[in-house]
Amino acid sequence: MNARSSGRRAQSLRAPDAGRLASWLASSDVVCGDGAVMSWSGPRGGGYAYPEVAGLWLAAVCGARLFEAPAALVDRVADRLVADVTELGGVGRRGRTYLFDTAVAANGLGWYSRSSGGRHSDAVARLVTVAAGWVVEQTAVLPEPDGDPSHWSNGSGPHQLKAAVGLHNHGALADAGAVERALDALGATQLAALRRDGPTVGVGATLGYAHAAAYAIEGATFLARVAGRASDDCVSAGAARLAALQGEEGGIHAWFDGSRVFGSCHADATAQAVRLWATAGADRWAREIERALGWLADAQAPSGAVRYASDCEDENTWASLFTLQALRWLADGVDWVRVL
């Protein structure tokens, strides 16, 4: 069955409502008047302004074109993201600048710059250059955290393969040599670690976090499908790895180790799994996709957003973005150049 016929079948499955998702993502629940993009909304309050998610939002609107938003609103999001760039030349939160966040911001702002005649191209160049340098130096975050260094976002691990998206897509705006060195470094270190140990993060590289594992597999898939710097075996292997984390209810469990999965099911990893299963073959993984879409449908709030987890009512922005792209890919075909 080809992508189009698979898309028609996907539309008949129980799944989140894409139109309601799109409306929520363009609403004031997500984007504030000053252009800040919020992490979530819900019973615990409005979350926090999150530059990384602003990068995802811009990539969704300007690159993947998953939904429409007024031009003035898109400009405000881009302007706020540029204003959030730290003295170190990247973005982050809570006083720290992260390689991962910086690469995601570079990708989103890069798509915005392309769609706006080059606006903020200098900021894109700076973000790409900083991210490329940090990849080579294996710098994950500055200043280094005082707390537990094993938290996945604080370390240099396979999840940072996803940095390849922003570097490759918009590297022409920056130092070509720096970007080339960074992509080579990802292949030499993180891609090798992913193949050797699998997408595990945490103490002793035995504990896996599904969301970070999905990022690692996505980065490897991008390197294979778009950048031509990896073999395609990562796609099928990654699809199988995520299928092993799927719970009976259809969602992807948050945590895994060598013998078990545990924790609540999370919407971000579940939507990421659907994207990867669509890539590996919607027919081959049809049952897993069907169950995941059903779980995500149950996670969709009356507002149209997707709730973060089976035990969390927060209406999560990045999980909603990933879910909308998964639905679009099933309906219209996979496009890894514009992966969020």
mmCIF file of C-alpha atoms in Angstrom:
data_model
loop_
_atom_site.group_PDB
_atom_site.id
_atom_site.type_symbol
_atom_site.label_atom_id
_atom_site.label_comp_id
_atom_site.label_asym_id
_atom_site.label_seq_id
_atom_site.Cartn_x
_atom_site.Cartn_y
_atom_site.Cartn_z
ATOM 1 C CA MET A 1 0.000 0.000 0.000
ATOM 2 C CA ASN A 2 1.448 3.396 -0.979
ATOM 3 C CA ALA A 3 1.582 6.534 1.156
ATOM 4 C CA ARG A 4 -1.638 7.946 -0.279
ATOM 5 C CA SER A 5 -3.687 4.812 0.315
ATOM 6 C CA SER A 6 -2.152 4.487 3.769
ATOM 7 C CA GLY A 7 -3.217 8.083 4.390
ATOM 8 C CA ARG A 8 -6.798 7.372 3.403
ATOM 9 C CA ARG A 9 -6.894 4.425 5.761
ATOM 10 C CA ALA A 10 -5.356 6.511 8.582
ATOM 11 C CA GLN A 11 -8.126 9.065 8.221
ATOM 12 C CA SER A 12 -10.666 6.362 9.088
ATOM 13 C CA LEU A 13 -8.938 5.442 12.366
ATOM 14 C CA ARG A 14 -9.895 6.803 15.747
ATOM 15 C CA ALA A 15 -7.430 9.649 16.084
ATOM 16 C CA PRO A 16 -7.063 13.180 17.456
ATOM 17 C CA ASP A 17 -8.905 15.891 15.559
ATOM 18 C CA ALA A 18 -6.251 17.695 13.510
ATOM 19 C CA GLY A 19 -8.368 20.797 12.970
ATOM 20 C CA ARG A 20 -8.872 21.316 16.697
ATOM 21 C CA LEU A 21 -5.176 20.726 17.307
ATOM 22 C CA ALA A 22 -4.260 23.362 14.731
ATOM 23 C CA SER A 23 -6.700 25.898 16.182
ATOM 24 C CA TRP A 24 -5.308 25.464 19.682
ATOM 25 C CA LEU A 25 -1.699 25.801 18.520
ATOM 26 C CA ALA A 26 -2.475 29.196 16.961
ATOM 27 C CA SER A 27 -4.415 30.385 20.021
ATOM 28 C CA SER A 28 -3.549 32.671 22.923
ATOM 29 C CA ASP A 29 -3.294 29.586 25.150
ATOM 30 C CA VAL A 30 -0.034 28.851 23.318
ATOM 31 C CA VAL A 31 1.319 32.202 22.084
ATOM 32 C CA CYS A 32 1.356 35.221 24.389
ATOM 33 C CA GLY A 33 0.920 38.772 23.237
ATOM 34 C CA ASP A 34 4.681 39.372 23.313
ATOM 35 C CA GLY A 35 5.365 36.327 21.107
ATOM 36 C CA ALA A 36 6.458 33.940 23.842
ATOM 37 C CA VAL A 37 5.417 30.351 23.185
ATOM 38 C CA MET A 38 4.283 28.537 26.298
ATOM 39 C CA SER A 39 5.233 25.042 27.361
ATOM 40 C CA TRP A 40 1.674 24.111 28.291
ATOM 41 C CA SER A 41 -1.588 25.346 29.698
ATOM 42 C CA GLY A 42 -3.877 23.587 32.085
ATOM 43 C CA PRO A 43 -4.945 23.132 35.690
ATOM 44 C CA ARG A 44 -1.486 23.858 37.101
ATOM 45 C CA GLY A 45 -1.328 27.185 35.322
ATOM 46 C CA GLY A 46 0.083 28.490 32.086
ATOM 47 C CA GLY A 47 3.463 26.801 32.112
ATOM 48 C CA TYR A 48 6.483 28.888 31.147
ATOM 49 C CA ALA A 49 7.852 30.682 28.098
ATOM 50 C CA TYR A 50 9.982 28.089 26.279
ATOM 51 C CA PRO A 51 12.348 29.178 23.481
ATOM 52 C CA GLU A 52 12.921 25.592 22.306
ATOM 53 C CA VAL A 53 9.190 25.177 21.761
ATOM 54 C CA ALA A 54 9.100 28.529 19.971
ATOM 55 C CA GLY A 55 11.583 26.963 17.544
ATOM 56 C CA LEU A 56 9.307 23.959 17.079
ATOM 57 C CA TRP A 57 6.321 26.273 16.587
ATOM 58 C CA LEU A 58 8.088 28.321 13.894
ATOM 59 C CA ALA A 59 9.229 25.150 12.131
ATOM 60 C CA ALA A 60 5.648 23.890 12.179
ATOM 61 C CA VAL A 61 4.225 27.107 10.694
ATOM 62 C CA CYS A 62 6.993 28.176 8.314
ATOM 63 C CA GLY A 63 8.676 24.889 7.418
ATOM 64 C CA ALA A 64 6.241 21.999 7.709
ATOM 65 C CA ARG A 65 3.237 24.326 7.268
ATOM 66 C CA LEU A 66 1.138 22.242 9.639
ATOM 67 C CA PHE A 67 -1.193 25.119 10.455
ATOM 68 C CA GLU A 68 -1.699 28.771 9.650
ATOM 69 C CA ALA A 69 -1.169 31.736 11.920
ATOM 70 C CA PRO A 70 -1.447 35.475 11.265
ATOM 71 C CA ALA A 71 1.755 36.938 9.837
ATOM 72 C CA ALA A 72 1.994 39.478 12.646
ATOM 73 C CA LEU A 73 1.796 36.683 15.207
ATOM 74 C CA VAL A 74 4.531 34.694 13.461
ATOM 75 C CA ASP A 75 6.730 37.807 13.369
ATOM 76 C CA ARG A 76 6.218 38.321 17.109
ATOM 77 C CA VAL A 77 7.213 34.721 17.866
ATOM 78 C CA ALA A 78 10.376 35.104 15.773
ATOM 79 C CA ASP A 79 11.227 38.463 17.352
ATOM 80 C CA ARG A 80 10.759 37.080 20.869
ATOM 81 C CA LEU A 81 12.906 34.042 20.067
ATOM 82 C CA VAL A 82 15.733 36.302 18.864
ATOM 83 C CA ALA A 83 15.362 38.385 22.028
ATOM 84 C CA ASP A 84 15.691 35.215 24.109
ATOM 85 C CA VAL A 85 19.148 34.383 22.713
ATOM 86 C CA THR A 86 21.575 34.472 25.629
ATOM 87 C CA GLU A 87 25.012 36.054 25.852
ATOM 88 C CA LEU A 88 26.424 32.626 24.959
ATOM 89 C CA GLY A 89 24.653 32.805 21.614
ATOM 90 C CA GLY A 90 22.045 30.099 22.191
ATOM 91 C CA VAL A 91 18.783 29.561 24.011
ATOM 92 C CA GLY A 92 17.645 27.615 27.036
ATOM 93 C CA ARG A 93 15.716 28.172 30.211
ATOM 94 C CA ARG A 94 16.166 28.746 33.920
ATOM 95 C CA GLY A 95 19.468 30.534 33.409
ATOM 96 C CA ARG A 96 21.150 27.853 31.294
ATOM 97 C CA THR A 97 21.894 27.644 27.586
ATOM 98 C CA TYR A 98 21.478 24.215 25.968
ATOM 99 C CA LEU A 99 22.929 22.794 22.774
ATOM 100 C CA PHE A 100 19.729 20.878 22.022
ATOM 101 C CA ASP A 101 17.461 23.888 22.515
ATOM 102 C CA THR A 102 19.786 26.063 20.435
ATOM 103 C CA ALA A 103 19.721 23.656 17.485
ATOM 104 C CA VAL A 104 15.918 23.440 17.620
ATOM 105 C CA ALA A 105 15.656 27.225 17.744
ATOM 106 C CA ALA A 106 18.034 27.496 14.778
ATOM 107 C CA ASN A 107 15.841 25.161 12.751
ATOM 108 C CA GLY A 108 12.615 27.030 13.472
ATOM 109 C CA LEU A 109 14.085 30.489 13.019
ATOM 110 C CA GLY A 110 15.800 29.287 9.853
ATOM 111 C CA TRP A 111 12.485 28.269 8.301
ATOM 112 C CA TYR A 112 11.032 31.598 9.379
ATOM 113 C CA SER A 113 13.914 33.486 7.765
ATOM 114 C CA ARG A 114 13.413 31.609 4.501
ATOM 115 C CA SER A 115 9.713 32.411 4.470
ATOM 116 C CA SER A 116 10.209 36.103 5.314
ATOM 117 C CA GLY A 117 12.826 37.093 2.765
ATOM 118 C CA GLY A 118 15.825 36.612 5.028
ATOM 119 C CA ARG A 119 14.589 38.347 8.150
ATOM 120 C CA HIS A 120 16.710 37.409 11.209
ATOM 121 C CA SER A 121 19.180 35.481 9.027
ATOM 122 C CA ASP A 122 22.043 36.863 11.134
ATOM 123 C CA ALA A 123 20.473 35.378 14.259
ATOM 124 C CA VAL A 124 20.073 32.028 12.506
ATOM 125 C CA ALA A 125 23.755 32.096 11.540
ATOM 126 C CA ARG A 126 24.772 32.764 15.135
ATOM 127 C CA LEU A 127 22.577 29.960 16.515
ATOM 128 C CA VAL A 128 23.891 27.474 13.958
ATOM 129 C CA THR A 129 27.496 28.469 14.577
ATOM 130 C CA VAL A 130 27.161 28.148 18.347
ATOM 131 C CA ALA A 131 25.359 24.808 18.093
ATOM 132 C CA ALA A 132 27.989 23.470 15.695
ATOM 133 C CA GLY A 133 30.807 24.475 18.014
ATOM 134 C CA TRP A 134 29.158 22.891 21.027
ATOM 135 C CA VAL A 135 28.621 19.636 19.133
ATOM 136 C CA VAL A 136 32.352 19.416 18.370
ATOM 137 C CA GLU A 137 33.274 20.353 21.942
ATOM 138 C CA GLN A 138 30.644 17.937 23.340
ATOM 139 C CA THR A 139 29.197 20.766 25.393
ATOM 140 C CA ALA A 140 25.593 20.075 26.333
ATOM 141 C CA VAL A 141 24.781 22.994 28.633
ATOM 142 C CA LEU A 142 26.382 26.090 30.166
ATOM 143 C CA PRO A 143 26.716 26.861 32.966
ATOM 144 C CA GLU A 144 27.023 23.224 33.964
ATOM 145 C CA PRO A 145 24.249 22.150 36.354
ATOM 146 C CA ASP A 146 24.934 21.858 40.071
ATOM 147 C CA GLY A 147 22.458 19.007 40.499
ATOM 148 C CA ASP A 148 22.181 15.517 39.060
ATOM 149 C CA PRO A 149 24.286 15.404 35.866
ATOM 150 C CA SER A 150 22.564 12.194 34.764
ATOM 151 C CA HIS A 151 19.386 14.017 33.703
ATOM 152 C CA TRP A 152 19.168 13.440 29.975
ATOM 153 C CA SER A 153 19.106 17.086 28.939
ATOM 154 C CA ASN A 154 22.246 17.864 30.951
ATOM 155 C CA GLY A 155 24.513 15.369 29.223
ATOM 156 C CA SER A 156 26.019 14.777 25.812
ATOM 157 C CA GLY A 157 24.213 11.716 24.474
ATOM 158 C CA PRO A 158 22.555 10.205 21.399
ATOM 159 C CA HIS A 159 19.511 12.490 21.758
ATOM 160 C CA GLN A 160 21.755 15.269 20.425
ATOM 161 C CA LEU A 161 21.727 13.586 17.021
ATOM 162 C CA LYS A 162 18.569 15.652 16.557
ATOM 163 C CA ALA A 163 20.807 18.752 16.388
ATOM 164 C CA ALA A 164 21.634 17.620 12.853
ATOM 165 C CA VAL A 165 18.245 18.913 11.663
ATOM 166 C CA GLY A 166 18.930 22.579 12.315
ATOM 167 C CA LEU A 167 22.598 22.331 11.347
ATOM 168 C CA HIS A 168 21.981 20.649 8.001
ATOM 169 C CA ASN A 169 18.846 22.575 7.029
ATOM 170 C CA HIS A 170 20.280 26.032 7.670
ATOM 171 C CA GLY A 171 24.029 25.524 7.731
ATOM 172 C CA ALA A 172 24.438 27.578 4.553
ATOM 173 C CA LEU A 173 23.843 30.701 6.639
ATOM 174 C CA ALA A 174 26.791 29.943 8.914
ATOM 175 C CA ASP A 175 30.400 28.769 8.699
ATOM 176 C CA ALA A 176 30.273 25.808 6.325
ATOM 177 C CA GLY A 177 33.411 24.275 7.794
ATOM 178 C CA ALA A 178 32.040 24.458 11.333
ATOM 179 C CA VAL A 179 28.798 22.787 10.291
ATOM 180 C CA GLU A 180 30.687 20.071 8.410
ATOM 181 C CA ARG A 181 32.827 19.354 11.457
ATOM 182 C CA ALA A 182 29.754 19.181 13.664
ATOM 183 C CA LEU A 183 27.930 16.728 11.402
ATOM 184 C CA ASP A 184 31.079 14.596 11.243
ATOM 185 C CA ALA A 185 31.294 14.699 15.045
ATOM 186 C CA LEU A 186 27.699 13.576 15.447
ATOM 187 C CA GLY A 187 28.422 10.605 13.242
ATOM 188 C CA ALA A 188 31.654 9.768 15.043
ATOM 189 C CA THR A 189 30.328 10.021 18.597
ATOM 190 C CA GLN A 190 26.585 10.061 19.136
ATOM 191 C CA LEU A 191 25.644 7.908 16.148
ATOM 192 C CA ALA A 192 28.264 5.370 17.196
ATOM 193 C CA ALA A 193 26.947 5.441 20.780
ATOM 194 C CA LEU A 194 23.384 4.931 19.557
ATOM 195 C CA ARG A 195 24.404 1.886 17.525
ATOM 196 C CA ARG A 196 26.590 0.463 20.269
ATOM 197 C CA ASP A 197 24.438 0.975 23.363
ATOM 198 C CA GLY A 198 21.007 1.811 22.035
ATOM 199 C CA PRO A 199 19.129 5.023 22.875
ATOM 200 C CA THR A 200 19.608 4.855 26.645
ATOM 201 C CA VAL A 201 20.207 7.779 28.943
ATOM 202 C CA GLY A 202 20.931 8.015 32.624
ATOM 203 C CA VAL A 203 23.037 6.317 35.235
ATOM 204 C CA GLY A 204 25.348 3.741 33.740
ATOM 205 C CA ALA A 205 23.646 4.068 30.332
ATOM 206 C CA THR A 206 21.116 1.446 31.454
ATOM 207 C CA LEU A 207 18.049 3.589 32.033
ATOM 208 C CA GLY A 208 16.167 4.847 29.008
ATOM 209 C CA TYR A 209 13.775 7.788 28.712
ATOM 210 C CA ALA A 210 11.464 7.224 25.754
ATOM 211 C CA HIS A 211 11.213 10.886 24.704
ATOM 212 C CA ALA A 212 15.013 11.227 24.553
ATOM 213 C CA ALA A 213 15.321 7.841 22.835
ATOM 214 C CA ALA A 214 12.896 8.998 20.160
ATOM 215 C CA TYR A 215 14.966 12.158 19.620
ATOM 216 C CA ALA A 216 18.068 9.982 19.122
ATOM 217 C CA ILE A 217 16.301 7.773 16.588
ATOM 218 C CA GLU A 218 14.878 10.827 14.820
ATOM 219 C CA GLY A 219 18.319 12.380 14.519
ATOM 220 C CA ALA A 220 19.783 9.176 13.107
ATOM 221 C CA THR A 221 16.863 8.884 10.682
ATOM 222 C CA PHE A 222 17.401 12.471 9.513
ATOM 223 C CA LEU A 223 21.091 11.796 8.976
ATOM 224 C CA ALA A 224 20.159 8.765 6.871
ATOM 225 C CA ARG A 225 17.181 10.116 4.934
ATOM 226 C CA VAL A 226 18.229 13.739 4.370
ATOM 227 C CA ALA A 227 21.906 14.323 5.120
ATOM 228 C CA GLY A 228 23.190 11.033 3.705
ATOM 229 C CA ARG A 229 25.490 10.476 6.682
ATOM 230 C CA ALA A 230 24.044 7.289 8.170
ATOM 231 C CA SER A 231 22.655 3.959 7.015
ATOM 232 C CA ASP A 232 18.915 3.393 6.925
ATOM 233 C CA ASP A 233 18.998 0.508 9.407
ATOM 234 C CA CYS A 234 18.362 3.005 12.199
ATOM 235 C CA VAL A 235 14.799 3.464 10.958
ATOM 236 C CA SER A 236 13.672 -0.135 11.292
ATOM 237 C CA ALA A 237 15.687 -0.689 14.467
ATOM 238 C CA GLY A 238 14.251 2.455 16.032
ATOM 239 C CA ALA A 239 10.701 1.553 15.074
ATOM 240 C CA ALA A 240 11.100 -1.830 16.740
ATOM 241 C CA ARG A 241 12.662 -0.243 19.844
ATOM 242 C CA LEU A 242 9.699 2.095 20.291
ATOM 243 C CA ALA A 243 7.180 -0.662 19.603
ATOM 244 C CA ALA A 244 8.660 -2.546 22.547
ATOM 245 C CA LEU A 245 7.835 0.449 24.767
ATOM 246 C CA GLN A 246 4.164 0.586 23.787
ATOM 247 C CA GLY A 247 1.728 -0.200 26.561
ATOM 248 C CA GLU A 248 -1.472 -2.188 26.219
ATOM 249 C CA GLU A 249 -3.456 1.054 26.129
ATOM 250 C CA GLY A 250 -1.471 2.262 23.100
ATOM 251 C CA GLY A 251 0.744 4.962 24.607
ATOM 252 C CA ILE A 252 4.514 4.824 24.924
ATOM 253 C CA HIS A 253 5.740 4.310 28.490
ATOM 254 C CA ALA A 254 8.100 7.016 29.700
ATOM 255 C CA TRP A 255 10.929 4.795 30.984
ATOM 256 C CA PHE A 256 12.637 1.521 30.146
ATOM 257 C CA ASP A 257 15.634 -0.561 31.111
ATOM 258 C CA GLY A 258 17.008 -3.829 29.849
ATOM 259 C CA SER A 259 14.063 -5.919 31.009
ATOM 260 C CA ARG A 260 10.975 -3.760 31.487
ATOM 261 C CA VAL A 261 9.045 -0.617 30.681
ATOM 262 C CA PHE A 262 7.535 1.511 33.402
ATOM 263 C CA GLY A 263 6.081 4.890 34.236
ATOM 264 C CA SER A 264 3.022 6.577 32.799
ATOM 265 C CA CYS A 265 2.487 6.851 29.043
ATOM 266 C CA HIS A 266 3.599 10.186 27.551
ATOM 267 C CA ALA A 267 2.057 11.941 24.571
ATOM 268 C CA ASP A 268 5.297 13.376 23.169
ATOM 269 C CA ALA A 269 7.002 9.987 22.832
ATOM 270 C CA THR A 270 3.789 8.416 21.537
ATOM 271 C CA ALA A 271 3.448 10.958 18.727
ATOM 272 C CA GLN A 272 7.162 10.653 17.956
ATOM 273 C CA ALA A 273 6.726 6.887 17.669
ATOM 274 C CA VAL A 274 3.896 7.342 15.161
ATOM 275 C CA ARG A 275 6.141 9.509 12.982
ATOM 276 C CA LEU A 276 8.861 6.870 13.051
ATOM 277 C CA TRP A 277 6.445 4.010 12.368
ATOM 278 C CA ALA A 278 5.049 5.957 9.408
ATOM 279 C CA THR A 279 8.626 6.279 8.152
ATOM 280 C CA ALA A 280 9.457 2.608 8.672
ATOM 281 C CA GLY A 281 6.246 1.552 6.934
ATOM 282 C CA ALA A 282 2.664 2.394 7.853
ATOM 283 C CA ASP A 283 1.540 -1.060 6.740
ATOM 284 C CA ARG A 284 4.239 -2.880 8.706
ATOM 285 C CA TRP A 285 3.417 -0.958 11.871
ATOM 286 C CA ALA A 286 -0.315 -0.498 11.257
ATOM 287 C CA ARG A 287 -1.448 -2.076 14.517
ATOM 288 C CA GLU A 288 0.977 -0.003 16.606
ATOM 289 C CA ILE A 289 -0.082 3.172 14.803
ATOM 290 C CA GLU A 290 -3.759 2.409 15.300
ATOM 291 C CA ARG A 291 -3.341 1.849 19.023
ATOM 292 C CA ALA A 292 -1.145 4.941 19.460
ATOM 293 C CA LEU A 293 -3.618 7.168 17.609
ATOM 294 C CA GLY A 294 -6.427 5.857 19.792
ATOM 295 C CA TRP A 295 -4.436 6.690 22.920
ATOM 296 C CA LEU A 296 -3.672 10.174 21.591
ATOM 297 C CA ALA A 297 -7.363 10.652 20.758
ATOM 298 C CA ASP A 298 -8.198 9.881 24.377
ATOM 299 C CA ALA A 299 -5.490 12.356 25.435
ATOM 300 C CA GLN A 300 -7.012 15.197 23.395
ATOM 301 C CA ALA A 301 -8.595 17.811 25.637
ATOM 302 C CA PRO A 302 -11.796 19.747 24.854
ATOM 303 C CA SER A 303 -9.573 22.698 23.878
ATOM 304 C CA GLY A 304 -8.053 20.623 21.062
ATOM 305 C CA ALA A 305 -4.656 20.238 22.755
ATOM 306 C CA VAL A 306 -3.075 16.927 23.670
ATOM 307 C CA ARG A 307 -2.539 16.283 27.362
ATOM 308 C CA TYR A 308 1.007 15.497 28.389
ATOM 309 C CA ALA A 309 0.560 12.087 29.996
ATOM 310 C CA SER A 310 -1.914 9.535 31.261
ATOM 311 C CA ASP A 311 -1.425 10.972 34.752
ATOM 312 C CA CYS A 312 -1.050 14.671 33.833
ATOM 313 C CA GLU A 313 -3.779 17.032 32.659
ATOM 314 C CA ASP A 314 -1.438 19.740 31.350
ATOM 315 C CA GLU A 315 -2.201 20.570 27.703
ATOM 316 C CA ASN A 316 1.241 20.279 26.220
ATOM 317 C CA THR A 317 2.505 22.362 23.306
ATOM 318 C CA TRP A 318 5.325 20.199 21.965
ATOM 319 C CA ALA A 319 3.305 16.989 22.267
ATOM 320 C CA SER A 320 0.489 18.683 20.354
ATOM 321 C CA LEU A 321 2.907 19.808 17.628
ATOM 322 C CA PHE A 322 4.344 16.305 17.267
ATOM 323 C CA THR A 323 0.851 14.819 17.167
ATOM 324 C CA LEU A 324 -0.280 17.170 14.419
ATOM 325 C CA GLN A 325 2.783 16.348 12.320
ATOM 326 C CA ALA A 326 2.215 12.609 12.833
ATOM 327 C CA LEU A 327 -1.355 12.992 11.563
ATOM 328 C CA ARG A 328 -0.205 15.029 8.545
ATOM 329 C CA TRP A 329 2.459 12.474 7.667
ATOM 330 C CA LEU A 330 -0.024 9.621 7.776
ATOM 331 C CA ALA A 331 -2.419 11.553 5.571
ATOM 332 C CA ASP A 332 -0.019 13.224 3.139
ATOM 333 C CA GLY A 333 3.286 11.346 3.279
ATOM 334 C CA VAL A 334 6.502 11.579 5.274
ATOM 335 C CA ASP A 335 8.822 14.594 4.896
ATOM 336 C CA TRP A 336 11.976 14.336 7.000
ATOM 337 C CA VAL A 337 13.431 17.608 5.721
ATOM 338 C CA ARG A 338 10.681 19.364 7.665
ATOM 339 C CA VAL A 339 10.573 17.153 10.738
ATOM 340 C CA LEU A 340 9.964 19.129 13.924
#
